[in-house]
Short mmCIF file of C-alpha atoms in Angstrom, two decimals:
data_model
loop_
_atom_site.label_atom_id
_atom_site.label_comp_id
_atom_site.label_asym_id
_atom_site.label_seq_id
_atom_site.Cartn_x
_atom_site.Cartn_y
_atom_site.Cartn_z
CA MET A 1 -19.55 24.41 -18.60
CA LEU A 2 -17.18 22.98 -16.01
CA ASN A 3 -14.26 22.59 -18.39
CA ASP A 4 -12.79 26.01 -17.56
CA GLY A 5 -9.43 25.37 -15.90
CA ASN A 6 -9.72 28.61 -13.89
CA LEU A 7 -12.71 27.38 -11.87
CA ASN A 8 -11.93 26.19 -8.38
CA ILE A 9 -13.73 24.04 -5.85
CA ARG A 10 -14.23 26.87 -3.38
CA GLN A 11 -16.15 28.89 -5.95
CA LEU A 12 -18.44 25.92 -6.60
CA GLN A 13 -18.99 25.45 -2.86
CA VAL A 14 -19.91 29.13 -2.45
CA PHE A 15 -22.29 29.04 -5.40
CA GLU A 16 -23.98 25.81 -4.21
CA ALA A 17 -24.54 27.26 -0.72
CA VAL A 18 -25.89 30.56 -2.09
CA ALA A 19 -28.25 28.74 -4.47
CA ARG A 20 -29.47 26.28 -1.85
CA LEU A 21 -30.00 28.90 0.88
CA GLU A 22 -31.17 31.58 -1.60
CA SER A 23 -29.26 34.22 0.32
CA TYR A 24 -25.75 35.62 0.60
CA SER A 25 -26.21 36.30 4.31
CA ARG A 26 -27.43 32.79 5.14
CA ALA A 27 -24.57 31.35 3.06
CA GLN A 28 -22.21 33.55 5.09
CA GLN A 29 -23.26 31.81 8.31
CA GLU A 30 -22.83 28.33 6.85
CA LEU A 31 -19.55 28.98 5.07
CA GLY A 32 -18.00 31.11 7.79
CA ILE A 33 -16.83 33.84 5.42
CA SER A 34 -17.94 37.45 4.90
CA VAL A 35 -20.69 38.56 2.52
CA SER A 36 -18.11 40.53 0.56
CA ALA A 37 -16.00 37.38 0.12
CA ILE A 38 -19.09 35.55 -1.14
CA SER A 39 -19.88 38.39 -3.50
CA ASN A 40 -16.32 38.38 -4.85
CA ALA A 41 -16.37 34.60 -5.37
CA MET A 42 -19.69 34.81 -7.21
CA SER A 43 -18.50 37.71 -9.38
CA GLN A 44 -15.28 35.85 -10.29
CA LEU A 45 -17.25 32.70 -11.12
CA GLU A 46 -19.72 34.59 -13.32
CA GLY A 47 -16.86 36.41 -15.02
CA GLN A 48 -15.12 33.13 -15.85
CA LEU A 49 -18.34 31.53 -17.06
CA GLY A 50 -19.45 34.50 -19.08
CA PHE A 51 -23.03 34.61 -17.82
CA SER A 52 -25.04 35.57 -14.74
CA LEU A 53 -25.89 32.86 -12.23
CA CYS A 54 -28.52 34.63 -10.13
CA GLN A 55 -30.60 37.76 -9.71
CA ARG A 56 -30.85 39.69 -6.47
CA GLY A 57 -33.08 42.64 -5.73
CA ARG A 58 -36.44 43.74 -4.38
CA GLY A 59 -38.05 40.73 -6.02
CA GLY A 60 -35.86 38.44 -3.96
CA PHE A 61 -33.26 35.87 -4.94
CA ALA A 62 -33.60 33.75 -8.09
CA LEU A 63 -31.27 31.67 -10.26
CA THR A 64 -31.12 32.48 -13.94
CA GLU A 65 -31.91 29.71 -16.41
CA LYS A 66 -28.21 29.13 -17.04
CA GLY A 67 -27.60 29.35 -13.30
CA GLN A 68 -30.05 26.49 -12.73
CA GLN A 69 -28.28 24.38 -15.36
CA PHE A 70 -24.87 25.16 -13.92
CA LEU A 71 -26.07 24.35 -10.39
CA GLN A 72 -26.82 20.75 -11.41
CA GLN A 73 -23.30 20.36 -12.77
CA ALA A 74 -21.77 21.95 -9.69
CA ILE A 75 -23.74 19.65 -7.36
CA ARG A 76 -22.59 16.60 -9.34
CA VAL A 77 -18.92 17.62 -9.20
CA LEU A 78 -19.04 18.43 -5.47
CA SER A 79 -20.81 15.14 -4.77
CA GLU A 80 -18.13 13.17 -6.63
CA LEU A 81 -15.37 15.00 -4.78
CA ASN A 82 -17.05 14.35 -1.44
CA GLU A 83 -17.33 10.65 -2.28
CA LEU A 84 -13.67 10.60 -3.25
CA GLU A 85 -12.59 12.21 0.02
CA ARG A 86 -14.61 9.69 2.05
CA GLY A 87 -13.71 6.61 0.01
CA THR A 88 -11.92 3.39 0.87
CA ILE A 89 -8.54 2.04 -0.21
CA CYS A 90 -7.60 -1.61 0.20
CA ILE A 91 -3.87 -2.26 0.61
CA SER A 92 -2.40 -5.76 0.82
CA THR A 93 1.05 -6.80 2.05
CA LEU A 94 2.82 -10.04 2.81
CA ASP A 95 3.19 -10.94 6.46
CA SER A 96 6.24 -9.86 8.52
CA ILE A 97 6.69 -6.64 6.54
CA GLU A 98 6.44 -4.61 9.77
CA THR A 99 10.14 -5.30 10.55
CA GLU A 100 11.38 -4.49 7.04
CA THR A 101 13.96 -1.69 7.28
CA ALA A 102 14.03 -0.96 3.55
CA LEU A 103 10.44 0.31 3.59
CA SER A 104 8.94 2.55 6.27
CA LEU A 105 5.37 1.38 5.72
CA PRO A 106 4.08 2.94 9.00
CA VAL A 107 5.37 6.31 7.76
CA VAL A 108 3.64 5.76 4.41
CA LEU A 109 0.33 4.98 6.12
CA ARG A 110 0.65 7.99 8.42
CA SER A 111 1.45 10.37 5.55
CA PHE A 112 -1.41 9.02 3.47
CA SER A 113 -3.86 9.46 6.36
CA ASP A 114 -2.64 13.03 6.90
CA LYS A 115 -3.43 13.87 3.27
CA PHE A 116 -6.72 11.91 3.10
CA PRO A 117 -8.03 11.95 6.70
CA HIS A 118 -11.51 10.73 5.71
CA VAL A 119 -10.36 7.76 3.65
CA HIS A 120 -11.00 4.36 5.20
CA ILE A 121 -7.84 2.21 4.93
CA LYS A 122 -8.34 -1.54 4.69
CA LEU A 123 -4.99 -3.29 5.27
CA ILE A 124 -4.92 -7.04 4.66
CA ILE A 125 -2.29 -9.80 4.64
CA ARG A 126 -2.44 -12.12 1.61
CA THR A 127 -0.18 -14.54 -0.28
CA PRO A 128 1.32 -13.36 -3.61
CA ALA A 129 -1.22 -15.36 -5.63
CA GLU A 130 -4.11 -13.95 -3.60
CA GLN A 131 -2.73 -10.44 -4.09
CA LEU A 132 -2.54 -10.82 -7.87
CA ASN A 133 -6.08 -12.17 -8.09
CA GLY A 134 -7.37 -9.43 -5.78
CA VAL A 135 -5.76 -6.66 -7.82
CA LEU A 136 -7.09 -8.08 -11.11
CA ASN A 137 -10.60 -8.38 -9.64
CA ASN A 138 -10.46 -4.87 -8.09
CA HIS A 139 -10.86 -6.32 -4.59
CA ILE A 140 -7.38 -5.01 -3.74
CA ASP A 141 -6.36 -1.53 -4.89
CA LEU A 142 -2.62 -1.87 -4.33
CA ALA A 143 -0.43 -4.75 -3.15
CA ILE A 144 3.15 -4.96 -1.91
CA GLY A 145 4.89 -8.29 -2.34
CA SER A 146 7.24 -10.51 -4.33
CA TYR A 147 6.04 -12.02 -7.60
CA ASN A 148 7.77 -14.58 -9.82
CA SER A 149 6.57 -13.26 -13.17
CA GLN A 150 4.90 -10.39 -14.96
CA VAL A 151 1.11 -10.59 -15.23
CA HIS A 152 -1.00 -9.06 -17.99
CA ASN A 153 -2.99 -5.98 -16.89
CA ILE A 154 -0.78 -5.49 -13.82
CA ILE A 155 1.58 -2.52 -13.38
CA SER A 156 4.57 -3.41 -11.21
CA GLU A 157 6.87 -0.83 -9.63
CA PRO A 158 10.13 -2.16 -8.06
CA LEU A 159 10.74 -1.13 -4.45
CA TYR A 160 13.55 -3.12 -2.82
CA ARG A 161 15.08 -6.59 -2.49
CA GLU A 162 14.38 -8.66 0.63
CA GLN A 163 17.28 -10.82 1.83
CA HIS A 164 16.54 -14.38 2.97
CA TRP A 165 18.87 -16.76 4.80
CA LEU A 166 18.50 -20.39 5.78
CA TYR A 167 18.25 -20.84 9.57
CA CYS A 168 18.29 -23.47 12.27
CA SER A 169 17.49 -22.90 15.95
CA ASP A 170 19.55 -23.52 19.07
CA LEU A 171 17.63 -26.79 19.53
CA HIS A 172 18.76 -28.17 16.17
CA PRO A 173 21.79 -30.53 16.02
CA MET A 174 23.58 -28.27 13.51
CA PHE A 175 23.42 -25.16 15.69
CA PHE A 176 26.75 -25.85 17.42
CA SER A 177 28.39 -27.72 14.54
CA ARG A 178 31.78 -26.33 13.49
CA GLN A 179 31.72 -27.94 10.08
CA LEU A 180 28.60 -27.50 7.97
CA ASP A 181 28.15 -29.55 4.82
CA LYS A 182 25.95 -28.38 1.96
CA ASP A 183 24.79 -31.89 1.00
CA HIS A 184 23.96 -32.73 4.60
CA ILE A 185 21.96 -29.52 5.03
CA SER A 186 19.98 -30.12 1.84
CA GLN A 187 18.79 -33.45 3.29
CA CYS A 188 17.49 -31.95 6.56
CA PRO A 189 13.73 -31.58 7.11
CA LEU A 190 12.76 -28.21 5.67
CA VAL A 191 9.73 -26.04 6.42
CA THR A 192 8.44 -24.31 3.28
CA ARG A 193 5.71 -21.83 2.41
CA SER A 194 2.55 -22.97 0.69
CA TYR A 195 3.14 -20.70 -2.32
CA TRP A 196 6.62 -22.13 -3.04
CA ASN A 197 6.57 -24.74 -5.79
CA THR A 198 9.03 -27.54 -6.54
CA SER A 199 11.13 -25.38 -8.86
CA ASP A 200 11.46 -22.74 -6.11
CA LEU A 201 12.81 -25.41 -3.75
CA ARG A 202 15.21 -26.84 -6.30
CA ARG A 203 16.67 -23.41 -7.01
CA ARG A 204 17.46 -23.22 -3.30
CA GLY A 205 19.07 -26.65 -3.11
CA PHE A 206 16.16 -28.78 -1.81
CA SER A 207 14.06 -31.48 -3.44
CA LYS A 208 11.06 -31.27 -1.11
CA GLY A 209 9.68 -29.80 2.09
CA SER A 210 8.82 -31.70 5.26
CA ALA A 211 6.36 -29.12 6.63
CA THR A 212 4.28 -26.35 5.05
CA VAL A 213 3.11 -23.01 6.46
CA GLU A 214 1.09 -20.03 5.30
CA THR A 215 2.94 -17.34 7.26
CA VAL A 216 6.45 -16.40 8.34
CA ASP A 217 5.33 -16.50 11.99
CA ALA A 218 4.38 -20.16 11.59
CA GLN A 219 7.65 -20.83 9.79
CA LEU A 220 9.63 -19.39 12.69
CA LEU A 221 7.71 -21.54 15.19
CA LEU A 222 8.65 -24.74 13.37
CA ILE A 223 12.27 -23.64 13.05
CA LEU A 224 12.43 -22.85 16.77
CA SER A 225 11.16 -26.37 17.52
CA GLY A 226 14.55 -27.67 16.47
CA LYS A 227 13.04 -30.24 14.11
CA TYR A 228 13.23 -28.17 10.94
CA ILE A 229 15.45 -25.74 9.15
CA GLY A 230 13.90 -22.97 7.05
CA TYR A 231 14.18 -19.64 5.30
CA LEU A 232 13.28 -16.37 6.97
CA PRO A 233 13.58 -12.72 5.93
CA GLU A 234 16.76 -11.26 7.36
CA HIS A 235 15.00 -8.33 9.02
CA TYR A 236 12.47 -10.63 10.68
CA ALA A 237 15.06 -13.10 12.04
CA TRP A 238 17.48 -10.47 13.35
CA PRO A 239 16.09 -10.22 16.94
CA TRP A 240 16.42 -14.01 17.30
CA ILE A 241 19.97 -13.87 15.95
CA LYS A 242 20.90 -11.27 18.56
CA GLU A 243 19.52 -13.54 21.29
CA ASN A 244 21.58 -16.44 19.89
CA ARG A 245 18.43 -18.46 19.19
CA LEU A 246 18.98 -18.77 15.43
CA ARG A 247 21.98 -19.54 13.26
CA VAL A 248 22.45 -18.77 9.56
CA LEU A 249 23.46 -21.89 7.62
CA LEU A 250 26.10 -21.42 4.88
CA PRO A 251 24.98 -17.95 3.72
CA ASN A 252 27.09 -18.10 0.54
CA GLU A 253 25.37 -21.32 -0.52
CA PHE A 254 21.75 -20.90 0.57
CA GLY A 255 21.02 -17.17 0.71
CA PHE A 256 18.73 -15.52 -1.83
CA GLN A 257 16.92 -12.24 -2.42
CA SER A 258 13.26 -11.63 -3.26
CA PRO A 259 12.48 -8.49 -5.32
CA PHE A 260 9.56 -6.61 -3.78
CA SER A 261 7.25 -4.46 -5.87
CA ALA A 262 4.08 -2.42 -5.57
CA ILE A 263 1.42 -3.59 -7.99
CA CYS A 264 -1.92 -2.19 -9.15
CA LYS A 265 -4.25 -2.87 -12.03
CA ARG A 266 -3.35 -1.29 -15.36
CA GLY A 267 -5.47 1.78 -15.99
CA ARG A 268 -5.83 2.65 -12.30
CA SER A 269 -2.32 3.93 -11.51
CA ASN A 270 -3.32 7.60 -11.85
CA GLU A 271 -6.31 7.41 -9.53
CA PRO A 272 -5.67 9.98 -6.76
CA TYR A 273 -5.41 7.50 -3.86
CA LEU A 274 -3.23 5.04 -5.73
CA LYS A 275 -1.01 7.72 -7.22
CA GLU A 276 -0.36 9.25 -3.80
CA PHE A 277 0.25 5.87 -2.13
CA ARG A 278 2.71 4.83 -4.86
CA ASN A 279 4.56 8.15 -4.54
CA LEU A 280 4.80 7.69 -0.77
CA LEU A 281 6.15 4.15 -1.20
CA LYS A 282 8.93 5.38 -3.49
CA LYS A 283 9.72 8.27 -1.15
CA ASN A 284 10.00 5.99 1.90
CA THR A 285 12.01 3.13 0.38
CA VAL A 286 15.65 3.29 1.46
CA ALA A 287 18.83 1.23 1.24
CA ARG A 288 18.90 -1.60 3.76
CA PRO A 289 21.70 -1.60 6.36
CA LYS A 290 24.24 -4.42 6.36
CA TRP A 291 23.75 -7.12 8.97
CA ASN A 292 26.82 -8.77 10.50
CA TYR A 293 26.83 -12.53 11.01
#
């Protein structure tokens, strides 16, 4: 009975209140609309359904048999909608994304909260492997990160490319060097991330790492110690570049870009929360400005 495309939620809310309170006037007080507006909504609903929902008169208020059946369906639909409006969405990102200029994630979160004010947002930082596992297991609804390969049952939507450079700090011997040598740099102690494998390092000109971290913050700390060189996202390192605390090492030789995507589990992309969040991500992804070194 609820397959009629002309039915709207407000009509169901009016009918549910009238049936529960057994009175147009009492429903008026709860709904905050006039009795005539309630009467019009009920008449429109009955006209679309093709049968009477209730009887009113000297004998009092009573639902018809079909009205009682329809009430159960209306209650179920309203309950599901209420649960949807007060649900939870779990979003995962990689660390350091807050300084990314290509994606205005704070704007995305604000816009999503404006549209779904009752939805509880759970925002967590995870590694790419943890994100993929979380999405596949439905522990994470949507993740934003960089992934080396396509995964079965995962829908990936490209967003932007994150630029990485190789850095040393002002305490490192190479910081003031006028002549930088690629072979010499590739032999320096390097701080790597735990989710980089040997092939990742080799593609970037290194055979091994001398220190391992889980986060970009920890990577920066080891680079600032002057004992290690390491890769950092361009947007994250920029404040330290401006303060002359970091130096980019041979950008034409060691720079690389990581493609960032939004991922969710196949079959869930059209769920209302995920669909809206994905649309907001696309809307708020822009071209990154050029940095001058």
